[in-house]
Coordinates of C-alpha atoms in Angstrom, one line a residue:
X18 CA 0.0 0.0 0.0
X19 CA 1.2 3.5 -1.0
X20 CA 1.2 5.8 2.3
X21 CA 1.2 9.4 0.3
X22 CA 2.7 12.3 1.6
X23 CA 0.7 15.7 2.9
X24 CA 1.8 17.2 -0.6
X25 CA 0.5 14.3 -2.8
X26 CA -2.9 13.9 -0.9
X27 CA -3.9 17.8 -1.5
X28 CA -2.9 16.8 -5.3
X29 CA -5.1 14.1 -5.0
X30 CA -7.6 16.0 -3.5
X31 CA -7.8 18.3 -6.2
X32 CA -6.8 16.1 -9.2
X33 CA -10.6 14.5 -7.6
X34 CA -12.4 17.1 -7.3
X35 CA -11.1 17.9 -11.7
X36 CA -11.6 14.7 -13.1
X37 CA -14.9 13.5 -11.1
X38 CA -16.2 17.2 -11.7
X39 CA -17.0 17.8 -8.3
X40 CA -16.5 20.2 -5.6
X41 CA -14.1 19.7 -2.9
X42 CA -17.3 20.1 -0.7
X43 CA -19.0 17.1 -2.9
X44 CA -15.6 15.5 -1.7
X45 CA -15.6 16.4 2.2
X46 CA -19.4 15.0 2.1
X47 CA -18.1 11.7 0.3
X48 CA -15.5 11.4 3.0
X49 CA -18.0 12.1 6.3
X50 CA -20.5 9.4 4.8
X51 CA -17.8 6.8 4.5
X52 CA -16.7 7.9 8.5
X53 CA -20.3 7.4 9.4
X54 CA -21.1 4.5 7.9
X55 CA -17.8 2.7 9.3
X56 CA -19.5 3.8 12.9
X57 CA -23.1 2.9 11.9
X58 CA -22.3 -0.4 10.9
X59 CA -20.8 -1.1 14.4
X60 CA -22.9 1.0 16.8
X61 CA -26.4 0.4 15.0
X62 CA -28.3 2.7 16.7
X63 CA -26.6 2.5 20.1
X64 CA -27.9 5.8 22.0
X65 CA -24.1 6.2 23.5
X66 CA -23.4 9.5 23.8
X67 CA -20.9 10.9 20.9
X68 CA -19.2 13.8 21.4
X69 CA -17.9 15.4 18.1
X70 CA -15.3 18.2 18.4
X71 CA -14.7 20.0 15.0
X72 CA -11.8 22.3 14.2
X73 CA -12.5 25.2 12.0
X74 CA -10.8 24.1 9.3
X75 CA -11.4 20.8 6.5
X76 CA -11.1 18.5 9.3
X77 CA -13.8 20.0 11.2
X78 CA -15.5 20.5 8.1
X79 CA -15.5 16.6 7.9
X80 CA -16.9 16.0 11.1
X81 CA -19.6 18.2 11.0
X82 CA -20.8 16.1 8.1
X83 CA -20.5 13.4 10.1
X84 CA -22.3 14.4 13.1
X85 CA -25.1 16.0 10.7
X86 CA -25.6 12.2 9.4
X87 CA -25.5 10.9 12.9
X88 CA -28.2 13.4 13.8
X89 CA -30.3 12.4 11.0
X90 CA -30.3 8.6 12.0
X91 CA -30.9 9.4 15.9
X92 CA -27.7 9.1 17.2
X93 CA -27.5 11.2 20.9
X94 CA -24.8 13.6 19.2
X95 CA -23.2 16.5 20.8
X96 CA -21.1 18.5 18.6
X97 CA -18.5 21.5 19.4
X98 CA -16.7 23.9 17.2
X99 CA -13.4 24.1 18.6
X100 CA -13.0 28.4 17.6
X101 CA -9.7 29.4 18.2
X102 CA -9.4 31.6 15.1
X103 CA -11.5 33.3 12.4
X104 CA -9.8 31.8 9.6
X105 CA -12.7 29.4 8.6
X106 CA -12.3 27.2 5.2
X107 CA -15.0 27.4 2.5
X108 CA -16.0 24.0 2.9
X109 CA -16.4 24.3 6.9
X110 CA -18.8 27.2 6.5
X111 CA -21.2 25.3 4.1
X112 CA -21.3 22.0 6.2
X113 CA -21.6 24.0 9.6
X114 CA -24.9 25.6 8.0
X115 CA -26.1 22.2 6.7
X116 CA -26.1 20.9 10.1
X117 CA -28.4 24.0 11.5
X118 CA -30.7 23.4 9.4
X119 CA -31.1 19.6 10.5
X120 CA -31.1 19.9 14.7
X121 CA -32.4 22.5 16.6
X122 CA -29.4 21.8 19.1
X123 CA -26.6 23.4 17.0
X124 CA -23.1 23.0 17.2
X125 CA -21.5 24.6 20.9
X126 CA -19.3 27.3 20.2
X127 CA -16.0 26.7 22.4
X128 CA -14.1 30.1 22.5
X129 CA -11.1 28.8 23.6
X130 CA -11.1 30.9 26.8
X131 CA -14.2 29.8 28.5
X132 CA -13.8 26.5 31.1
X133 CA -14.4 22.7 30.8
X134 CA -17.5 22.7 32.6
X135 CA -20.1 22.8 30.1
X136 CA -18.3 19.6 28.7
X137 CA -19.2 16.8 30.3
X138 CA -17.8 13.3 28.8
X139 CA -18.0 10.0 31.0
X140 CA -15.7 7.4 30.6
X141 CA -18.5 5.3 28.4
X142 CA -18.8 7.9 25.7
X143 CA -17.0 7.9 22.6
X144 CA -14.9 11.6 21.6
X145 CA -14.7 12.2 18.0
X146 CA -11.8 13.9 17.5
X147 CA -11.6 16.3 14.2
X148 CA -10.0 19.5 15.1
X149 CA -6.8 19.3 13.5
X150 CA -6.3 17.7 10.1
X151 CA -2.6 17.1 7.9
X152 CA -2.6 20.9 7.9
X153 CA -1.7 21.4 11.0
X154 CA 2.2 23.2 11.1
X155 CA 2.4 24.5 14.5
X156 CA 1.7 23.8 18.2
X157 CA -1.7 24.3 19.6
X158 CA -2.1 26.7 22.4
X159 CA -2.4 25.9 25.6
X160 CA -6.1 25.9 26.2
X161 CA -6.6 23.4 22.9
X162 CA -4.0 21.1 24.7
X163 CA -6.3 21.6 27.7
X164 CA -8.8 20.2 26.0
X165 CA -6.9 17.4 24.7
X166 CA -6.0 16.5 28.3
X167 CA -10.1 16.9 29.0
X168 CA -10.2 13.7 26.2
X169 CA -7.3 12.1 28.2
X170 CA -8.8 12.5 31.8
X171 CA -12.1 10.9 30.4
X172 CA -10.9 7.7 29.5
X173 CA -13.6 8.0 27.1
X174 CA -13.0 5.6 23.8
X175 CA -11.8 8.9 21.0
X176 CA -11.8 8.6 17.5
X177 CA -9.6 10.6 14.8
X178 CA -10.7 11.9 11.9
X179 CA -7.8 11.2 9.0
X180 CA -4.7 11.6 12.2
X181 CA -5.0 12.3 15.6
X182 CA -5.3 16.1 15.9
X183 CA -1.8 17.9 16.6
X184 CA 0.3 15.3 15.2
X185 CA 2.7 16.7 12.0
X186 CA 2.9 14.5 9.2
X187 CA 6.5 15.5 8.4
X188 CA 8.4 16.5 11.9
X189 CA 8.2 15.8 15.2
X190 CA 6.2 16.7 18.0
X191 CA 8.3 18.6 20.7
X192 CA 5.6 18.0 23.5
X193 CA 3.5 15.0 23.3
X194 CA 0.7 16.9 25.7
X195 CA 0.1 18.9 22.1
X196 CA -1.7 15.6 20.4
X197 CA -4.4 13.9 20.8
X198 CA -4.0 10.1 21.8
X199 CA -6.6 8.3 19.8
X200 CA -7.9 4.7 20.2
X201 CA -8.5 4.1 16.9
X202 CA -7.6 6.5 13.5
X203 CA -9.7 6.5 9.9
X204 CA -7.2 8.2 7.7
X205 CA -8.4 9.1 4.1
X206 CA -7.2 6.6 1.1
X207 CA -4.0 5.9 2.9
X208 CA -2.4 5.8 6.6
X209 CA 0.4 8.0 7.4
X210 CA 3.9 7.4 7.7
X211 CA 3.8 8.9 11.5
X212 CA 1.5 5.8 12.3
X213 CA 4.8 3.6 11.9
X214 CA 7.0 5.4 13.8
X215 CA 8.5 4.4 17.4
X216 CA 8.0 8.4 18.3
X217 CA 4.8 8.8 16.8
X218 CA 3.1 5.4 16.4
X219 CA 1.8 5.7 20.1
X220 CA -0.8 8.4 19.4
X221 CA -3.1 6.1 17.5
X222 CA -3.3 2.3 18.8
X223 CA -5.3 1.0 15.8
X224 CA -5.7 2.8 12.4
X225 CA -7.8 2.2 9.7
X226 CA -7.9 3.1 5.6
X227 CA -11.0 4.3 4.3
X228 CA -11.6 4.5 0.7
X229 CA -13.1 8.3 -0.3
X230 CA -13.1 7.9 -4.2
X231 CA -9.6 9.5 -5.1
X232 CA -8.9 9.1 -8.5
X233 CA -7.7 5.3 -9.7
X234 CA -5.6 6.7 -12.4
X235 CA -3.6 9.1 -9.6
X236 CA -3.7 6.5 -6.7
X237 CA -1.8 4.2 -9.3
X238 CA 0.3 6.5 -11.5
X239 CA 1.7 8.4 -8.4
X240 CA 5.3 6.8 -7.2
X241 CA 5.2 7.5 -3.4
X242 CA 8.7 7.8 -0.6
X243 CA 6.6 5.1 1.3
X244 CA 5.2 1.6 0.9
X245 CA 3.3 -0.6 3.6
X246 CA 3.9 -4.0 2.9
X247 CA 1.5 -6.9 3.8
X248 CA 0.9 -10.1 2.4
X249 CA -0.9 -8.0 -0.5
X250 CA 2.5 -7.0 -1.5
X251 CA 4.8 -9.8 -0.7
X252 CA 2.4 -12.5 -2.3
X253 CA 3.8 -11.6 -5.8
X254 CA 7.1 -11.7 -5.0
X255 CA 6.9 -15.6 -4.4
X256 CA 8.6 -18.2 -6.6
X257 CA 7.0 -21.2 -6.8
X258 CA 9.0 -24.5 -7.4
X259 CA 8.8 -26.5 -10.2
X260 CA 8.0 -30.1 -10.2
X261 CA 11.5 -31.3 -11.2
X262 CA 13.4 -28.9 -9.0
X263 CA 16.7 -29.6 -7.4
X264 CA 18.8 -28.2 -4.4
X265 CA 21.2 -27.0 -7.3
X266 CA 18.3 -24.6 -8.2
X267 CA 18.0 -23.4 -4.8
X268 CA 21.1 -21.6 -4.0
X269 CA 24.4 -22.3 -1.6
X270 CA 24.4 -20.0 1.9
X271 CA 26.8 -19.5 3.4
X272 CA 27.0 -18.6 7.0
X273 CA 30.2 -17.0 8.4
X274 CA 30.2 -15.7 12.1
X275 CA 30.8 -17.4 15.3
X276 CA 33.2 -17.1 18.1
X277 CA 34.1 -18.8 21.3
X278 CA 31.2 -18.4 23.5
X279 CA 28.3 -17.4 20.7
X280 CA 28.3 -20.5 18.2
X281 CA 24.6 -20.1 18.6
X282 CA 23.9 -17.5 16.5
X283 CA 25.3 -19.4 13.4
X284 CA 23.3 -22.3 14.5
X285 CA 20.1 -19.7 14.2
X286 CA 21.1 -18.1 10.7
X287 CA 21.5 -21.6 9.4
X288 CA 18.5 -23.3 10.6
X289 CA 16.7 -20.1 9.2
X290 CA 18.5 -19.9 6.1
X291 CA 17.8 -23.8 5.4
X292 CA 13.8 -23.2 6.7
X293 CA 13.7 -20.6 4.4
X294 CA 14.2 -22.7 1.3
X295 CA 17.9 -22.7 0.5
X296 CA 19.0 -25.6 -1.1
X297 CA 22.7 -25.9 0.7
X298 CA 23.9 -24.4 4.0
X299 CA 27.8 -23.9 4.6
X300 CA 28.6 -22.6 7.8
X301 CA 32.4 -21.3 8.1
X302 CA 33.3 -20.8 12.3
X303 CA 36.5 -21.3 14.5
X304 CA 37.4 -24.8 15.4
X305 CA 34.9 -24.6 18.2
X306 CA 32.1 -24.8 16.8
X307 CA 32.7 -28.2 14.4
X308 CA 31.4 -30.3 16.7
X309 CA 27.9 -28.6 18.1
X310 CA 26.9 -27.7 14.7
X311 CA 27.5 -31.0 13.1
X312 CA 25.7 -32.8 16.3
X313 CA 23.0 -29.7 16.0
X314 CA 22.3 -29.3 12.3
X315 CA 22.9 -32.6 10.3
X316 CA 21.6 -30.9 7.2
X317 CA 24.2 -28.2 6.9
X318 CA 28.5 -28.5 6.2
X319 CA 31.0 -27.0 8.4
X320 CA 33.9 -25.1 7.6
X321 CA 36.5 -24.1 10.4
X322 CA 38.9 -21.4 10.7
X323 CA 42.7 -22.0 11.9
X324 CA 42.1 -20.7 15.2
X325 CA 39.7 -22.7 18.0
X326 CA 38.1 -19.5 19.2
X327 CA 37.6 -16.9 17.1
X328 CA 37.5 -16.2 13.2
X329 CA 41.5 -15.0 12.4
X330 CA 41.8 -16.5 8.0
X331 CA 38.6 -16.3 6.0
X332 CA 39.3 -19.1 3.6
X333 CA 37.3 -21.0 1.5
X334 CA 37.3 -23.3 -1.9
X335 CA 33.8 -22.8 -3.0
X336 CA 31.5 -20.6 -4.6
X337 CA 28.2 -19.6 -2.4
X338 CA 25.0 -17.9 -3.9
X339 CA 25.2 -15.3 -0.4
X340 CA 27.1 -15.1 2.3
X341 CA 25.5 -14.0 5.8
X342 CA 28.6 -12.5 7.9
X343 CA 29.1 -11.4 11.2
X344 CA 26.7 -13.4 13.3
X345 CA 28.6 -14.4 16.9
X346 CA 31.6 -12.8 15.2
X347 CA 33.2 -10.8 17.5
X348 CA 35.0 -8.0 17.3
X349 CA 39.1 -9.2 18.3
X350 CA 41.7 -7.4 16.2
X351 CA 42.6 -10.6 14.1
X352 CA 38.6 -11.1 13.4
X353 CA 39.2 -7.3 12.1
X354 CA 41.7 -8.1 9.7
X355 CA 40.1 -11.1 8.4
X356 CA 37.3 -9.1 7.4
X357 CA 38.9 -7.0 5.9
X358 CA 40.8 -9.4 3.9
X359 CA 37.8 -11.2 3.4
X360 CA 36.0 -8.0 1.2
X361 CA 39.0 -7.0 -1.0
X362 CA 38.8 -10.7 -2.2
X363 CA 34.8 -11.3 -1.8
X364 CA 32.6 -11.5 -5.3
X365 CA 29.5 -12.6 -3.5
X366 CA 26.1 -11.2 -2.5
X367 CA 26.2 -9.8 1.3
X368 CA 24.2 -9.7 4.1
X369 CA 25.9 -8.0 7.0
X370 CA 24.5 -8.3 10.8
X371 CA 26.0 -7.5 14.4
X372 CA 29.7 -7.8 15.1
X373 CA 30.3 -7.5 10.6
X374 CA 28.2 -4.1 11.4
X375 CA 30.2 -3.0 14.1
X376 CA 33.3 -4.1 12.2
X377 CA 32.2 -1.5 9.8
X378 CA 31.5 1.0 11.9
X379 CA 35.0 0.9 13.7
X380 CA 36.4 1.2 10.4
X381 CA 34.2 2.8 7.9
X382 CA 36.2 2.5 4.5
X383 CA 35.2 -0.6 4.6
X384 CA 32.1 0.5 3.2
X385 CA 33.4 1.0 0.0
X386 CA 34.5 -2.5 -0.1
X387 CA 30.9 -4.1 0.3
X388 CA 29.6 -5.4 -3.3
X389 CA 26.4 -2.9 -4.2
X390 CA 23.1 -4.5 -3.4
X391 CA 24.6 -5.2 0.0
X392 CA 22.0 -5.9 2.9
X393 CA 22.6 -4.4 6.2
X394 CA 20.5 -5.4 9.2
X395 CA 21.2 -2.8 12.1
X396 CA 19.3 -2.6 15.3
X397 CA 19.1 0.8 16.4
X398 CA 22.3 0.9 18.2
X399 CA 24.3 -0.6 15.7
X400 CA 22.6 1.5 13.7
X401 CA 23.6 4.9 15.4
X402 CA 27.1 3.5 15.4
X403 CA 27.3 3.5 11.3
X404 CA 25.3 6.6 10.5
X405 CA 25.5 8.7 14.1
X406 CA 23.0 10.1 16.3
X407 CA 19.9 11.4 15.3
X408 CA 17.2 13.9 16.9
X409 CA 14.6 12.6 15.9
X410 CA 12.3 9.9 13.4
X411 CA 12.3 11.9 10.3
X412 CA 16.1 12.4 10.8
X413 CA 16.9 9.2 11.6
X414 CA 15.0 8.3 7.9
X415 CA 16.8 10.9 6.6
X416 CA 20.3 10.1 7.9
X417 CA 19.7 6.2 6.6
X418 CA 18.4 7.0 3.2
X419 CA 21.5 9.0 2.3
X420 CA 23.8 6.4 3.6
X421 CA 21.6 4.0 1.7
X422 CA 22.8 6.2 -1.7
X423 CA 26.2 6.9 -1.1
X424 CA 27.1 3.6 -1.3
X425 CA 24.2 1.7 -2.8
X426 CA 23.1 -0.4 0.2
X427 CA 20.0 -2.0 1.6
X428 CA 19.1 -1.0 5.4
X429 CA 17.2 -2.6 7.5
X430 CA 16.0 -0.8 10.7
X431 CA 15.0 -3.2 12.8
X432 CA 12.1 -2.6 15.1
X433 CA 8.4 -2.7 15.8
X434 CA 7.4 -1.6 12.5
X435 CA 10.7 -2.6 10.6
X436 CA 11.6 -0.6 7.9
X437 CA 13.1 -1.7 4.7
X438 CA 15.3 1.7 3.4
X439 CA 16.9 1.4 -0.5
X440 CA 18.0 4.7 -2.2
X441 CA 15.0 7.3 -1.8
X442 CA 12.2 4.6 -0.9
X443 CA 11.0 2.9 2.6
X444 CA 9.3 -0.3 3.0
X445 CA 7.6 -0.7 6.1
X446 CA 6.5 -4.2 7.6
X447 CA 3.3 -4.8 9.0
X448 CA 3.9 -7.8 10.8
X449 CA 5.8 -8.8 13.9
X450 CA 5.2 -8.5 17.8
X451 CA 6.8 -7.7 21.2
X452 CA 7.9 -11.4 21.4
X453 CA 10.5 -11.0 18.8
X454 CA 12.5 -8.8 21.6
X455 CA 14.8 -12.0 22.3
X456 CA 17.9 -13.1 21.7
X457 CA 18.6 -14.4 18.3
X458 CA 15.5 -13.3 16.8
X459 CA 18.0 -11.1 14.5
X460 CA 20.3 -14.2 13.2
X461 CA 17.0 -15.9 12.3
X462 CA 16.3 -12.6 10.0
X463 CA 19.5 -12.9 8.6
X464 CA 19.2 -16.7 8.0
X465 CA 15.9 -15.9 6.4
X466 CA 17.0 -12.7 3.9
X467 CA 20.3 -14.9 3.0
X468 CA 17.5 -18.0 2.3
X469 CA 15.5 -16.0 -0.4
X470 CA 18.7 -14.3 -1.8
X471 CA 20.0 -18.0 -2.6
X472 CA 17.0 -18.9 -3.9
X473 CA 17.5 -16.5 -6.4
X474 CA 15.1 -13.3 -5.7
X475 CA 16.6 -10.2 -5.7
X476 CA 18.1 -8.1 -3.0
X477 CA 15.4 -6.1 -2.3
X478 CA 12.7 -8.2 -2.7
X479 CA 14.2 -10.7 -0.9
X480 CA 15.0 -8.3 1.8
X481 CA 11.2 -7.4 2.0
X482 CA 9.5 -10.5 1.8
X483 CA 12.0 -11.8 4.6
X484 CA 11.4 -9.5 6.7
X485 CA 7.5 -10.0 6.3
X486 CA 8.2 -13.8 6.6
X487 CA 10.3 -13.4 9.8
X488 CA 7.4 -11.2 11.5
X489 CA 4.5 -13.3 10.5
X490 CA 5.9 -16.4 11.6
X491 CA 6.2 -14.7 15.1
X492 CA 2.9 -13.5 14.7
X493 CA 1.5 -17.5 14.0
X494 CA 3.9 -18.7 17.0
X495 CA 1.9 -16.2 19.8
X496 CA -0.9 -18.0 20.4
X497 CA 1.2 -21.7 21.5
X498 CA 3.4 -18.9 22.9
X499 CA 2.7 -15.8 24.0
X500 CA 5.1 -12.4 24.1
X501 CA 7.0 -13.9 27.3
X502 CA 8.1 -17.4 26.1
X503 CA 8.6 -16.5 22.4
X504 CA 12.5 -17.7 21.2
X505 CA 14.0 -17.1 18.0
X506 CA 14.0 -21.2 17.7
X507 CA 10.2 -20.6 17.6
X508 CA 10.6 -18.2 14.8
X509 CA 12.6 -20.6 12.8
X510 CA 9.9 -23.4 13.5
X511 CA 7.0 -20.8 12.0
X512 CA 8.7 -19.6 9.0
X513 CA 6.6 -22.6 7.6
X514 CA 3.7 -21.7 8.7
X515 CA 4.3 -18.7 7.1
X516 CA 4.7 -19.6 3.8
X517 CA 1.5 -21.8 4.2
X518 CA -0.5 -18.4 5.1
X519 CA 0.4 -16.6 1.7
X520 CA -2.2 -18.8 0.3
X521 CA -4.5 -19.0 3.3
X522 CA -8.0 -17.7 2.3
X523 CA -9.5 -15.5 4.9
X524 CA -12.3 -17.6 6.6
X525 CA -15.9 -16.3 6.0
X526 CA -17.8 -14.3 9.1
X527 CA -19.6 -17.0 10.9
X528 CA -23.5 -16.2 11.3
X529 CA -24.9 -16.4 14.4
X530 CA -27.0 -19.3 14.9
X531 CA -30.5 -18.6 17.0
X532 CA -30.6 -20.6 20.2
X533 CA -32.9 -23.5 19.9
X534 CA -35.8 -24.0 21.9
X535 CA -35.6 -26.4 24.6
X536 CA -37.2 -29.6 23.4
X537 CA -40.5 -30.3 25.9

C-alpha cells in the first residue's frame, strides 16, 4: 500500500475534485458518509453519547458532516466547534450551515477561553476527534492542549478523523501533551507514515484506511517515498517450485560468524537460512564450533577457521549464492583483519548483521569494499554506530536514506514496525510482535533474507518478503506462545507456517445461529 505524503494527498484531493467534476465540498461529504457509515455499521443505533469536536478548518468540516448524518439517523450527538481563530475554510462554513438546518441543538461554540465545565464526557462515551487535520504546522495553544487532556482524563473511547489532531505529518512533536491520543484512527485513502514510527506510532493504537473515491488513475500512477507491505504485496514476489526442481536450483548459503562463546547465532542463521528454502547451508566458524553444529544441524556443512576460538583466516574453496557475515563474530583485532581481507577478495552477494556491522562501523572504509546491493540489518544501536545520532524519526529516515545512496546499500531498521530503506524509498512491515524482543531473533532474519537471496530473488525483494516472513511467523507462534516465552527457535519453526499463510483464504464471518428451543 502507497502511504502518500501531505503534498500528494492535497494533489489528490484536487486532481478528484477535476476529473470526477465535483466540488471539494462534494468530496468532504463523500468522506464524512464513509466515516459514518464505518461507525453505523458497528454502533447500529446505540444511543451512547458521541461527542464530536470540529476544528474550523477541513477536518472540522469533515466532522460536521459526520455528526449531521449521525443526527439524521438518531444518534445522541453533541457536537462542538473548537473556535480558536477566524480563519474558517469554505468548505467548513457550508457544512456548519447544513447541520443547522437539521437539529435545533446546533453546534456549541468553544471560545477557547471559556472553562471545561459545560463539557461533560463519561468514561463510556466515545470523543470524535476532528480539530486538526494534515494541515496542521504549529503547536496548539495551551487551552486546545487543555482540551486534549479533558479527552485524556475521560478515558472515554476517542476517534480521529484522517490523524490524531496535533500530530505533523513530516516533523516531530516537541511535546506529546500537544496531540491527541486516539484509540482508533480513519485516515483518508492511505495511513500515514507517523502511524509507523516508534516516536509517533503511540498516538493512534489501531488505524484504519478508508476509501473516499480518489482518483484510480492518480492512486496508481503516483510513485510514493513510502510503501506498507503486507501479504498484498509480498504475495507476488513468491517463486513457486517446479515439479522437477533440485537443491542445485536453490542456491548455496553461506553462513560465516561465530566465536568462542556465541556458536549459537550461526546455529540460528542456518537453521533459518535452510527453513527458508535454501538448497545448501555452509557454515564457516573457529574450530569450536565443528562439533555442536554438526551434532545440531545434520543438514548443513562445516567449515573451520585455523584458530579454535575466534574467526583469524577467512578461507574457502567454493563458490556460495550469499554469504550471511558477522553473526557471533566478535570483534578481536585478528577477526578485524580477516574481514577486511575477506571484502577485498569477496565476489559474492552480502548480508551483513551484528559484530560484521560494528566491524564496519569501527572502520568505515570498509564501506566502500561491500559489493552494491549489499543488505545491512542494524538494530538501532548498531545503527547509530554507522550513521550517528539522530534527533529525531524523520532524521533518523533521513540520515539512513542518504547512507543508503552513497554507497548503494540496503538497510534494515529493525524494530516494531521494521523498515526496509533502499535509495529514496522505505518499505515498512506490517507484521511482527513484542515477542521477537529476544535473543537471536536477528540471526533468524539474517538466516531468512540470506534464504530468499539464494533462492534466487533479488536483494530487495528478498529483503522485503524476509522481513515479512520473519514477523509473521512470530505473529502465528503467539498463540502456542505468547510475548514472554517466544525464542527465535520458535521463529525458525513458523517460517513454515508462514509460507503456508500466503495462500490462506480469509475464513468467511460465521452467522450467528439462533438458540434452539428447549425440546419439551
Amino acid at each position: 500500500m502507497k502511504l502518500f505524503s501531505k503534498e500528494q494527498i492535497y494533489e489528490g484531493d484536487k486532481l478528484t475534485t477535476e476529473r470526477q467534476k465535483i466540488t471539494s465540498t462534494d468530496l468532504m461529504e463523500r468522506a464524512g458518509i464513509q466515516i459514518f457509515n464505518w461507525i453505523h455499521m458497528r454502533m447500529q443505533g446505540a444511543q451512547v453519547p458521541i461527542h464530536v469536536f470540529c476544528g474550523i478548518g477541513n477536518n472540522g468540516g469533515d466532522g460536521l458532516v459526520l455528526a449531521r448524518h449521525l443526527v439524521t439517523h438518531g444518534y445522541n450527538v453533541v457536537t462542538y466547534i473548537v473556535n480558536c481563530s477566524d480563519k474558517r475554510s469554505k468548505d467548513f462554513l457550508i457544512n456548519y450551515d447544513r447541520i443547522k438546518n437539521v437539529t435545533k441543538d446546533w453546534p456549541k461554540m468553544l471560545s477557547c477561553e471559556n472553562d471545561f465545565s459545560e463539557i461533560v464526557i463519561k468514561e463510556e462515551d466515545i470523543i470524535v476527534d476532528a480539530v486538526f487535520g494534515i494541515g496542521i504546522n504549529r503547536p496548539p495553544n495551551d487551552w486546545v492542549k487543555a482540551l486534549f487532556e479533558q479527552f485524556r482524563i475521560s478515558k472515554a473511547f476517542t476517534l480521529s478523523i484522517d490523524i490524531p489532531s496535533g500530530l505533523f505529518t513530516d516533523k516531530r512533536v516537541e511535546d506529546e501533551k500537544d496531540v491527541v491520543n486516539a484509540n482508533y484512527t480513519l485516515s483518508f485513502q492511505s495511513p500515514k507514515l507517523v502511524f509507523f514510527l516508534p516516536e509517533t506510532a503511540k498516538y493512534t493504537v489501531q488505524w484504519e484506511a478508508l476509501d473516499i473515491g480518489i482518483d484510480r488513475d492518480y492512486l496508481i500512477k503516483t510513485d510514493t517515498e513510502v510503501e506498507l507491505i503486507s501479504k498484498h504485496e509480498v504475495l507476488p514476489l513468491y517463486k513457486p517450485r517446479q515439479k522437477f526442481s533440485h537443491k542445485g536450483e536453490f542456491g548455496h548459503v553461506m553462513i560465516l560468524g561465530g566465536s568462542y562463546g556465541k556458536i549459537g547465532a550461526v546455529n540460528l542463521a542456518s537453521r533459518a537460512a535452510l527453513g527458508s528454502g535454501a538448497g545448501l547451508v555452509t557454515a564457516y566458524t573457529p574450530k569450536c564450533g565443528y562439533h555442536s553444529l554438526q551434532s545440531a544441524i545434520p543438514e548443513i556443512m562445516v567449515i573451520t577457521d585455523s584458530d579454535e576460538t575466534h574467526i583469524s583466516n577467512i578461507s574457502f574453496d567454493l563458490d556460495p549464492t550469499v554469504i550471511g557475515v558477522g553473526v557471533g563474530l566478535g570483534t578481536s583485532g585478528r577477526t578485524i583483519k580477516a574481514f577486511e581481507a575477506f571484502l577485498k577478495e569477496n565476489k559474492s552477494p552480502l548480508v551483513v548483521d551484528a559484530d560484521g556491522l560494528n566491524i564496519l562501523s569501527k572502520k568505515k572504509a570498509l564501506l566502500k569494499l561491500l559489493p552494491e546491493f549489499t543488505i545491512l540489518t542494524p538494530h538501532p544501536k548498531e545503527l547509530e554506530r554507522l550513521i550517528g545520532k539522530w534527533s529525531d524519526d524523520f532524521d533518523k529516515l533521513k540520515k539512513v536514506k542518504a547512507f543508503s545512496k552513497k554507497y548503494n546499500l540496503i538497510v534494515v531498521i529493525k524494530g516494531a514496525n521494521t523498515i526496509t530503506v533502499f535509495q529514496d524509498k522505505f518499505y515498512i512491515n506490517t507484521t511482527g510482535n513484542p515477542g521477537m524482543a529476544t535473543a537471536g531473533s536477528g540471526d533468524v532474519l539474517t538466516g531468512i533474507i540470506c534464504g530468499l537471496v539464494a533462492q534466487g530473488y533479488e536483494q530487495l525483494s528478498a529483503t522485503i518478503f524476509a522481513v515479512y516472513l520473519h514477523g509473521k511467523a512470530a505473529d502465528l507462534q503467539l498463540e502456542d506462545y505468547g510475548y514472554q516465552s517466544l525464542i527465535a527457535s520458535h521463529i525458525i519453526e513458523g517460517v513454515s507456517k508462514a509460507y503456508i499463510d500466503l495462500f490462506k483464504k480469509p475464513e468467511p464471518p460465521q452467522e450467528e445461529q439462533p438458540d434452539e428451543k428447549p425440546k419439551q
